[in-house]
Amino acid sequence: MDHAHRAYCQNVSPGGDIIICTRREEDWVPLTDEWDRLSCWRTNCFKMGINTVMIMAVLLGVSLTPSLTTQAGLSEKVLVFPYETDFSFVALIPQKEMGLRAFTLCMRVATELPEERQIILFAYRTADYDELNVWREKDGRVSFYLSGDGVFFHLPPLSTFRSSLCLTWESRTGLTAFWVEGKRSTYQVYKPGHSIRPKGTILLGQDPDKHLGGLEATQSFVGEMTDVNMWDFVLSRSMIQAWHYGHKVPKGNIFDWGTIEYELSGNVLVVDDD
Amino acid sequence: MDHAHRAYCQNVSPGGDIIICTRREEDWVPLTDEWDRLSCWRTNCFKMGINTVMIMAVLLGVSLTPSLTTQAGLSEKVLVFPYETDFSFVALIPQKEMGLRAFTLCMRVATELPEERQIILFAYRTADYDELNVWREKDGRVSFYLSGDGVFFHLPPLSTFRSSLCLTWESRTGLTAFWVEGKRSTYQVYKPGHSIRPKGTILLGQDPDKHLGGLEATQSFVGEMTDVNMWDFVLSRSMIQAWHYGHKVPKGNIFDWGTIEYELSGNVLVVDDD
Amino acid sequence: MDHAHRAYCQNVSPGGDIIICTRREEDWVPLTDEWDRLSCWRTNCFKMGINTVMIMAVLLGVSLTPSLTTQAGLSEKVLVFPYETDFSFVALIPQKEMGLRAFTLCMRVATELPEERQIILFAYRTADYDELNVWREKDGRVSFYLSGDGVFFHLPPLSTFRSSLCLTWESRTGLTAFWVEGKRSTYQVYKPGHSIRPKGTILLGQDPDKHLGGLEATQSFVGEMTDVNMWDFVLSRSMIQAWHYGHKVPKGNIFDWGTIEYELSGNVLVVDDD
């Protein structure tokens, strides 16, 4: 039993979607009488003294597929990853298969993490490949990987205030760019002719290990994410700018934040976006 | 007698609310003939050669309660803390008790202090606890403490130009954020379930010592503060933005700058906000 | 004869108010045939081979009063100080005596000088005192001196782009502030009760030595200055903002750029402000 990953958790919302954990017993403050105090090992939490109902994500060393109830729709909601963990993530279930030869991925993101810290922003992995990863690198650059060496961009730094970030890529030409607050970076040519493989797992908050098991706390996302949308084509400049300003755009046909299917795992809060 | 804290002071306003002090006798310039030259030890000033009327805050080593006249209302006024001291502060008297499970605290603040200098921005203390402290830390981060370990935020630096700064916290979820110029920082989860204790002392300009007595010059605030307001609930984003732009918002029910009750101590100037 | 201060000069404007100098003979390019090539020692220039008519400022070691023709009015004009010298300056003749207990001084200024270089921005000196000096210090701060120790401000850096800079000071309270692009810095309390002495010399471009004679090239201003205005009272925030945006404000009653009386000395160009 790994005491370093012990945690004391309780449910603080009637809907069951806000679970507060502390790492140290002495920090534990009872907030509700709805549930008993819970004891957790890694992300497995049990009601103590009653029965051993598992309430949080099953993230055994050999599986990346959470066994949680799938929920849908995050309109006007923000995901808060409150501290560094190797067990908190949100799995996203796409509306259509991820075999892609072009895409647009957009999100709004804010973080307090220091500049020199690596941060996973988006991870899509099939059995053998890191199919599509977006990172904030240790040197502050933002990077994009399609199963192999990545491509790096100098963008304005992520900060405690929300940044709007899009990424576009098209296989035919390899043209790829990030869009920050609706403004396009310089194009780079990256993996023309490549195809992204289907039938993988999409995570926010953690980078799944190359093979099986362990997630690394030092790569985890800490902060807020909202409005994650994905299309299987490249949006025009005017569409990306419209999205940035919150205007109406064609709904993401891979993910649409308003109807997105997702599974929460570990300590991730879903809060109103006021 | 501690010569290091000697000061030469005189009243330069008819209402008695602007007192100019110098630390060195040779810097003393007579500005008014209304009063005689004063000699001070710490914050106790005496008319010399006439009688020993105390005109400034009594801050004896054993008391943090100033014996000054309480004044009310700072509409269109700015507090100027002109230099580093261990005796200048403004005590605020709340309209209702500070037993709180949520709050919004807002202020406008400007400082010339160097980046690496710790600065107290707000201090609320009961007998045994630093109940609610806001600091600018040595590393430039802004921090928030509720009787114990604090939480730290990377915000745009305070500067010689006025920043609008709000802080919101709610006990139920622990969600806490700073708002700079109306923009929210990333949420952090801090002390869910905690309650702030009532019946303490609120100071601007100094951090009261853990037990009795000494204030530290190297933690003091130097610069300008205005528009300090506090509510016992979390204001919405639109309300905080309205406050930032100087529009009408519900008046602070703990402090409202227009009617705030306060006691000046030491060398703090109240000047028109032009 | 001090060869370090030799210069080769020519007049390039019919009115005689633009004189171009080079420090090295090999840099000399004849621009006009109106005048012959000139040789100068310090700021005394002579037509070579014709006769020794002095055409530039007399700045002998014992005098700071240039013997140049006084000119008036710089509306729509910019002063360009093209390189580092110890002989180029503009003397300003005030409309009224400089015995002051309050003032507002405004200018627009741009410089390419490196951050760590001291720069004189305004110098007013009586026989025994540096009455009113404004500097950009080696550490990047902007400072203000009234015959003695100064007061320092952290402002946005001066740059190759024009900054609008005002300074206000009032003797009664000592309240002093810089205004950058119409935004006020934090107030500092500086020399309450002090009076500025009349009957001195005002220079742009150089800091006059404490006693007689030498100016220091390493303190000289290099860059552009325009719209230097001065009032014998503190302008309101709205007036300073109006001035910043080029709107109509009460004309400076000490200097008004449109009618200002001045004497050019050394290598200072008066060019149209396009």
mmCIF file of N, CA, C and O in Angstrom, chain A residues 112-160:
data_model
loop_
_atom_site.group_PDB
_atom_site.id
_atom_site.type_symbol
_atom_site.label_atom_id
_atom_site.label_comp_id
_atom_site.label_asym_id
_atom_site.label_seq_id
_atom_site.Cartn_x
_atom_site.Cartn_y
_atom_site.Cartn_z
ATOM 1 N N GLU A 112 -1.642 28.339 -13.243
ATOM 2 C CA GLU A 112 -0.721 29.009 -12.319
ATOM 3 C C GLU A 112 0.643 28.323 -12.333
ATOM 4 O O GLU A 112 1.537 28.727 -11.598
ATOM 5 N N LEU A 113 0.777 27.261 -13.122
ATOM 6 C CA LEU A 113 2.035 26.513 -13.090
ATOM 7 C C LEU A 113 3.190 27.388 -13.547
ATOM 8 O O LEU A 113 3.036 28.221 -14.425
ATOM 9 N N PRO A 114 4.371 27.179 -12.953
ATOM 10 C CA PRO A 114 5.514 28.022 -13.311
ATOM 11 C C PRO A 114 5.940 27.787 -14.758
ATOM 12 O O PRO A 114 5.702 26.730 -15.331
ATOM 13 N N GLU A 115 6.613 28.790 -15.319
ATOM 14 C CA GLU A 115 6.986 28.775 -16.744
ATOM 15 C C GLU A 115 7.812 27.553 -17.131
ATOM 16 O O GLU A 115 7.677 27.046 -18.229
ATOM 17 N N GLU A 116 8.673 27.105 -16.215
ATOM 18 C CA GLU A 116 9.621 26.060 -16.614
ATOM 19 C C GLU A 116 9.031 24.643 -16.449
ATOM 20 O O GLU A 116 9.733 23.657 -16.602
ATOM 21 N N ARG A 117 7.745 24.562 -16.146
ATOM 22 C CA ARG A 117 7.101 23.268 -15.910
ATOM 23 C C ARG A 117 6.438 22.776 -17.200
ATOM 24 O O ARG A 117 5.656 23.500 -17.812
ATOM 25 N N GLN A 118 6.751 21.512 -17.560
ATOM 26 C CA GLN A 118 6.065 20.872 -18.682
ATOM 27 C C GLN A 118 4.595 20.662 -18.330
ATOM 28 O O GLN A 118 4.277 20.325 -17.194
ATOM 29 N N ILE A 119 3.699 20.884 -19.277
ATOM 30 C CA ILE A 119 2.257 20.714 -19.007
ATOM 31 C C ILE A 119 1.593 20.032 -20.194
ATOM 32 O O ILE A 119 1.693 20.508 -21.327
ATOM 33 N N ILE A 120 0.864 18.950 -19.916
ATOM 34 C CA ILE A 120 0.081 18.314 -20.971
ATOM 35 C C ILE A 120 -1.234 19.090 -21.143
ATOM 36 O O ILE A 120 -1.925 19.378 -20.171
ATOM 37 N N LEU A 121 -1.532 19.455 -22.383
ATOM 38 C CA LEU A 121 -2.760 20.205 -22.655
ATOM 39 C C LEU A 121 -3.827 19.333 -23.314
ATOM 40 O O LEU A 121 -5.016 19.570 -23.146
ATOM 41 N N PHE A 122 -3.386 18.314 -24.048
ATOM 42 C CA PHE A 122 -4.327 17.426 -24.739
ATOM 43 C C PHE A 122 -3.563 16.171 -25.117
ATOM 44 O O PHE A 122 -2.438 16.260 -25.628
ATOM 45 N N ALA A 123 -4.158 15.016 -24.851
ATOM 46 C CA ALA A 123 -3.478 13.760 -25.167
ATOM 47 C C ALA A 123 -4.460 12.778 -25.802
ATOM 48 O O ALA A 123 -5.495 12.463 -25.204
ATOM 49 N N TYR A 124 -4.136 12.313 -27.002
ATOM 50 C CA TYR A 124 -4.923 11.263 -27.658
ATOM 51 C C TYR A 124 -3.970 10.128 -28.002
ATOM 52 O O TYR A 124 -2.995 10.317 -28.725
ATOM 53 N N ARG A 125 -4.257 8.965 -27.443
ATOM 54 C CA ARG A 125 -3.321 7.837 -27.564
ATOM 55 C C ARG A 125 -4.030 6.569 -28.015
ATOM 56 O O ARG A 125 -5.102 6.244 -27.507
ATOM 57 N N THR A 126 -3.429 5.892 -28.979
ATOM 58 C CA THR A 126 -3.876 4.530 -29.315
ATOM 59 C C THR A 126 -2.922 3.547 -28.655
ATOM 60 O O THR A 126 -1.981 3.952 -27.957
ATOM 61 N N ALA A 127 -3.148 2.284 -28.857
ATOM 62 C CA ALA A 127 -2.379 1.260 -28.141
ATOM 63 C C ALA A 127 -0.871 1.494 -28.230
ATOM 64 O O ALA A 127 -0.161 1.413 -27.221
ATOM 65 N N ASP A 128 -0.382 1.812 -29.404
ATOM 66 C CA ASP A 128 1.065 1.885 -29.588
ATOM 67 C C ASP A 128 1.612 3.290 -29.785
ATOM 68 O O ASP A 128 2.823 3.473 -29.789
ATOM 69 N N TYR A 129 0.742 4.252 -30.020
ATOM 70 C CA TYR A 129 1.226 5.582 -30.390
ATOM 71 C C TYR A 129 0.588 6.704 -29.559
ATOM 72 O O TYR A 129 -0.601 6.642 -29.244
ATOM 73 N N ASP A 130 1.398 7.721 -29.280
ATOM 74 C CA ASP A 130 0.870 9.019 -28.854
ATOM 75 C C ASP A 130 0.404 9.723 -30.123
ATOM 76 O O ASP A 130 1.186 10.360 -30.817
ATOM 77 N N GLU A 131 -0.869 9.576 -30.431
ATOM 78 C CA GLU A 131 -1.365 10.017 -31.746
ATOM 79 C C GLU A 131 -1.359 11.526 -31.903
ATOM 80 O O GLU A 131 -1.004 12.048 -32.947
ATOM 81 N N LEU A 132 -1.797 12.236 -30.865
ATOM 82 C CA LEU A 132 -1.951 13.688 -30.989
ATOM 83 C C LEU A 132 -1.793 14.279 -29.598
ATOM 84 O O LEU A 132 -2.699 14.191 -28.771
ATOM 85 N N ASN A 133 -0.638 14.855 -29.347
ATOM 86 C CA ASN A 133 -0.393 15.469 -28.043
ATOM 87 C C ASN A 133 -0.118 16.967 -28.223
ATOM 88 O O ASN A 133 0.564 17.360 -29.166
ATOM 89 N N VAL A 134 -0.632 17.762 -27.295
ATOM 90 C CA VAL A 134 -0.302 19.188 -27.237
ATOM 91 C C VAL A 134 0.299 19.457 -25.861
ATOM 92 O O VAL A 134 -0.287 19.077 -24.844
ATOM 93 N N TRP A 135 1.473 20.068 -25.842
ATOM 94 C CA TRP A 135 2.204 20.339 -24.608
ATOM 95 C C TRP A 135 2.553 21.817 -24.487
ATOM 96 O O TRP A 135 2.769 22.495 -25.490
ATOM 97 N N ARG A 136 2.674 22.287 -23.285
ATOM 98 C CA ARG A 136 3.472 23.485 -23.014
ATOM 99 C C ARG A 136 4.798 22.919 -22.520
ATOM 100 O O ARG A 136 4.831 22.192 -21.525
ATOM 101 N N GLU A 137 5.878 23.225 -23.224
ATOM 102 C CA GLU A 137 7.173 22.631 -22.928
ATOM 103 C C GLU A 137 7.878 23.368 -21.786
ATOM 104 O O GLU A 137 7.499 24.478 -21.415
ATOM 105 N N LYS A 138 8.957 22.750 -21.280
ATOM 106 C CA LYS A 138 9.757 23.357 -20.202
ATOM 107 C C LYS A 138 10.331 24.709 -20.591
ATOM 108 O O LYS A 138 10.547 25.571 -19.755
ATOM 109 N N ASP A 139 10.631 24.890 -21.884
ATOM 110 C CA ASP A 139 11.214 26.161 -22.334
ATOM 111 C C ASP A 139 10.141 27.198 -22.681
ATOM 112 O O ASP A 139 10.438 28.254 -23.219
ATOM 113 N N GLY A 140 8.871 26.873 -22.384
ATOM 114 C CA GLY A 140 7.798 27.830 -22.585
ATOM 115 C C GLY A 140 7.125 27.729 -23.939
ATOM 116 O O GLY A 140 6.042 28.284 -24.136
ATOM 117 N N ARG A 141 7.754 27.027 -24.886
ATOM 118 C CA ARG A 141 7.121 26.877 -26.192
ATOM 119 C C ARG A 141 5.913 25.936 -26.097
ATOM 120 O O ARG A 141 5.789 25.137 -25.168
ATOM 121 N N VAL A 142 5.015 26.049 -27.056
ATOM 122 C CA VAL A 142 3.884 25.132 -27.140
ATOM 123 C C VAL A 142 4.171 24.185 -28.293
ATOM 124 O O VAL A 142 4.664 24.602 -29.345
ATOM 125 N N SER A 143 3.918 22.898 -28.064
ATOM 126 C CA SER A 143 4.315 21.899 -29.056
ATOM 127 C C SER A 143 3.152 21.004 -29.433
ATOM 128 O O SER A 143 2.164 20.875 -28.708
ATOM 129 N N PHE A 144 3.306 20.369 -30.571
ATOM 130 C CA PHE A 144 2.274 19.516 -31.175
ATOM 131 C C PHE A 144 2.986 18.282 -31.720
ATOM 132 O O PHE A 144 3.961 18.394 -32.461
ATOM 133 N N TYR A 145 2.516 17.113 -31.289
ATOM 134 C CA TYR A 145 3.142 15.854 -31.687
ATOM 135 C C TYR A 145 2.118 14.953 -32.368
ATOM 136 O O TYR A 145 1.033 14.727 -31.828
ATOM 137 N N LEU A 146 2.498 14.392 -33.505
ATOM 138 C CA LEU A 146 1.726 13.333 -34.164
ATOM 139 C C LEU A 146 2.629 12.111 -34.216
ATOM 140 O O LEU A 146 3.514 12.034 -35.066
ATOM 141 N N SER A 147 2.442 11.182 -33.278
ATOM 142 C CA SER A 147 3.247 9.942 -33.191
ATOM 143 C C SER A 147 4.680 10.095 -33.691
ATOM 144 O O SER A 147 5.037 9.577 -34.741
ATOM 145 N N GLY A 148 5.479 10.811 -32.917
ATOM 146 C CA GLY A 148 6.888 10.984 -33.270
ATOM 147 C C GLY A 148 7.369 12.359 -32.857
ATOM 148 O O GLY A 148 6.808 12.950 -31.943
ATOM 149 N N ASP A 149 8.414 12.833 -33.534
ATOM 150 C CA ASP A 149 8.952 14.157 -33.211
ATOM 151 C C ASP A 149 7.893 15.228 -33.401
ATOM 152 O O ASP A 149 7.065 15.139 -34.310
ATOM 153 N N GLY A 150 7.986 16.250 -32.558
ATOM 154 C CA GLY A 150 6.963 17.295 -32.579
ATOM 155 C C GLY A 150 7.410 18.548 -33.292
ATOM 156 O O GLY A 150 8.512 18.639 -33.843
ATOM 157 N N VAL A 151 6.537 19.526 -33.275
ATOM 158 C CA VAL A 151 6.790 20.819 -33.878
ATOM 159 C C VAL A 151 6.518 21.865 -32.790
ATOM 160 O O VAL A 151 5.615 21.694 -31.973
ATOM 161 N N PHE A 152 7.334 22.932 -32.742
ATOM 162 C CA PHE A 152 7.362 23.833 -31.591
ATOM 163 C C PHE A 152 7.033 25.257 -32.002
ATOM 164 O O PHE A 152 7.503 25.729 -33.040
ATOM 165 N N PHE A 153 6.259 25.948 -31.180
ATOM 166 C CA PHE A 153 5.827 27.323 -31.480
ATOM 167 C C PHE A 153 6.120 28.227 -30.288
ATOM 168 O O PHE A 153 5.891 27.841 -29.147
ATOM 169 N N HIS A 154 6.608 29.438 -30.585
ATOM 170 C CA HIS A 154 6.752 30.471 -29.551
ATOM 171 C C HIS A 154 5.459 31.263 -29.482
ATOM 172 O O HIS A 154 5.194 32.087 -30.367
ATOM 173 N N LEU A 155 4.689 31.040 -28.441
ATOM 174 C CA LEU A 155 3.407 31.742 -28.289
ATOM 175 C C LEU A 155 3.469 32.607 -27.032
ATOM 176 O O LEU A 155 4.341 32.413 -26.177
ATOM 177 N N PRO A 156 2.558 33.556 -26.892
ATOM 178 C CA PRO A 156 2.496 34.292 -25.625
ATOM 179 C C PRO A 156 2.310 33.293 -24.482
ATOM 180 O O PRO A 156 1.618 32.288 -24.653
ATOM 181 N N PRO A 157 2.914 33.532 -23.315
ATOM 182 C CA PRO A 157 2.851 32.534 -22.241
ATOM 183 C C PRO A 157 1.434 32.306 -21.723
ATOM 184 O O PRO A 157 0.639 33.225 -21.659
ATOM 185 N N LEU A 158 1.158 31.051 -21.379
ATOM 186 C CA LEU A 158 -0.066 30.760 -20.643
ATOM 187 C C LEU A 158 0.040 31.446 -19.291
ATOM 188 O O LEU A 158 1.123 31.583 -18.735
ATOM 189 N N SER A 159 -1.093 31.885 -18.740
ATOM 190 C CA SER A 159 -1.052 32.618 -17.482
ATOM 191 C C SER A 159 -2.267 32.280 -16.638
ATOM 192 O O SER A 159 -3.087 31.444 -17.014
ATOM 193 N N THR A 160 -2.358 32.950 -15.523
ATOM 194 C CA THR A 160 -3.488 32.776 -14.612
ATOM 195 C C THR A 160 -4.781 33.245 -15.253
ATOM 196 O O THR A 160 -5.862 32.878 -14.815
#
